[in-house]
Amino acid sequence: MDIRGILAVNLRKLRQARGLSQEELADRAEIDRTYISALERSVYAAGIDVVDRLARALGVEAADLLTRPTAPSGKRKARGTTDS
């Protein structure tokens, strides 16, 4: 998963966990709602300032938005794959 995908997964997960709509998050972060939607779909790469504003609006550290999600437990790696 590339960094855009990581941001997209974490952004959507944290937004939904806080019960926020894209519009509510956009308002709190002073970002357009369509931009939030594009970030959650990995259409755009967010600048560091945007990541910081989103993190503050969600009450997390910016690093939390960029941390690779852990694989669900019980999932096995496909045979012949390696960690990278």
Coordinates of C-alpha atoms in Angstrom, one line a residue:
M1 CA 0.0 0.0 0.0
D2 CA 1.4 3.4 -1.0
I3 CA 1.3 6.5 1.3
R4 CA -1.8 7.8 -0.4
G5 CA -3.6 4.5 0.4
I6 CA -2.4 4.6 4.0
L7 CA -3.6 8.1 4.5
A8 CA -7.0 7.2 2.8
V9 CA -7.6 4.2 5.1
N10 CA -6.5 5.9 8.3
L11 CA -8.5 9.1 7.5
R12 CA -11.7 7.3 6.8
K13 CA -11.3 5.0 9.8
L14 CA -10.6 7.8 12.2
R15 CA -13.3 10.0 10.8
Q16 CA -15.9 7.3 11.1
A17 CA -14.8 6.3 14.5
R18 CA -15.5 9.8 15.7
G19 CA -18.9 9.8 14.0
L20 CA -18.0 12.7 11.7
S21 CA -19.2 13.1 8.2
Q22 CA -16.8 14.3 5.5
E23 CA -18.5 17.7 5.7
E24 CA -18.1 18.0 9.4
L25 CA -14.4 17.0 9.2
A26 CA -13.9 19.5 6.3
D27 CA -15.5 22.3 8.4
R28 CA -13.3 21.5 11.4
A29 CA -10.1 21.3 9.3
E30 CA -11.1 24.2 7.1
I31 CA -10.8 22.1 4.0
D32 CA -13.3 21.6 1.2
R33 CA -15.4 18.5 1.6
T34 CA -14.7 17.3 -2.0
Y35 CA -11.0 17.3 -1.1
I36 CA -11.6 15.1 1.9
S37 CA -13.5 12.7 -0.4
A38 CA -10.6 12.7 -2.9
L39 CA -8.1 12.0 -0.1
E40 CA -10.2 9.1 1.2
R41 CA -10.3 7.7 -2.4
S42 CA -6.5 8.2 -2.9
V43 CA -7.0 10.6 -5.7
Y44 CA -4.8 13.3 -4.3
A45 CA -1.6 13.4 -2.2
A46 CA -2.0 15.7 0.8
G47 CA 0.6 18.2 1.7
I48 CA 2.1 18.1 5.2
D49 CA 0.0 21.2 6.3
V50 CA -3.2 19.5 5.3
V51 CA -2.2 16.3 7.1
D52 CA -1.6 18.4 10.2
R53 CA -4.9 20.2 10.0
L54 CA -6.8 16.9 9.5
A55 CA -4.9 15.3 12.5
R56 CA -5.8 18.2 14.7
A57 CA -9.4 18.1 13.6
L58 CA -9.5 14.4 14.5
G59 CA -7.6 14.8 17.8
V60 CA -4.7 12.6 16.7
E61 CA -1.0 13.1 15.8
A62 CA -0.2 13.6 12.2
A63 CA 1.9 10.4 12.3
D64 CA -1.3 8.5 13.2
L65 CA -2.7 9.3 9.7
L66 CA 0.5 8.1 8.0
T67 CA 1.1 4.9 10.0
R68 CA 0.7 1.7 8.0
P69 CA -2.4 -0.2 9.3
T70 CA -1.7 -3.5 10.8
A71 CA -3.1 -6.6 9.1
P72 CA -6.0 -8.2 10.8
S73 CA -5.0 -11.1 13.1
G74 CA -5.6 -14.5 11.7
K75 CA -4.7 -13.5 8.2
R76 CA -1.8 -15.4 6.6
K77 CA 0.6 -14.2 4.1
A78 CA 0.2 -15.7 0.6
R79 CA 2.9 -18.4 0.0
G80 CA 5.9 -17.0 -1.7
T81 CA 5.5 -13.4 -0.5
T82 CA 7.9 -11.5 1.6
D83 CA 7.7 -8.5 4.0
S84 CA 8.9 -5.3 2.4

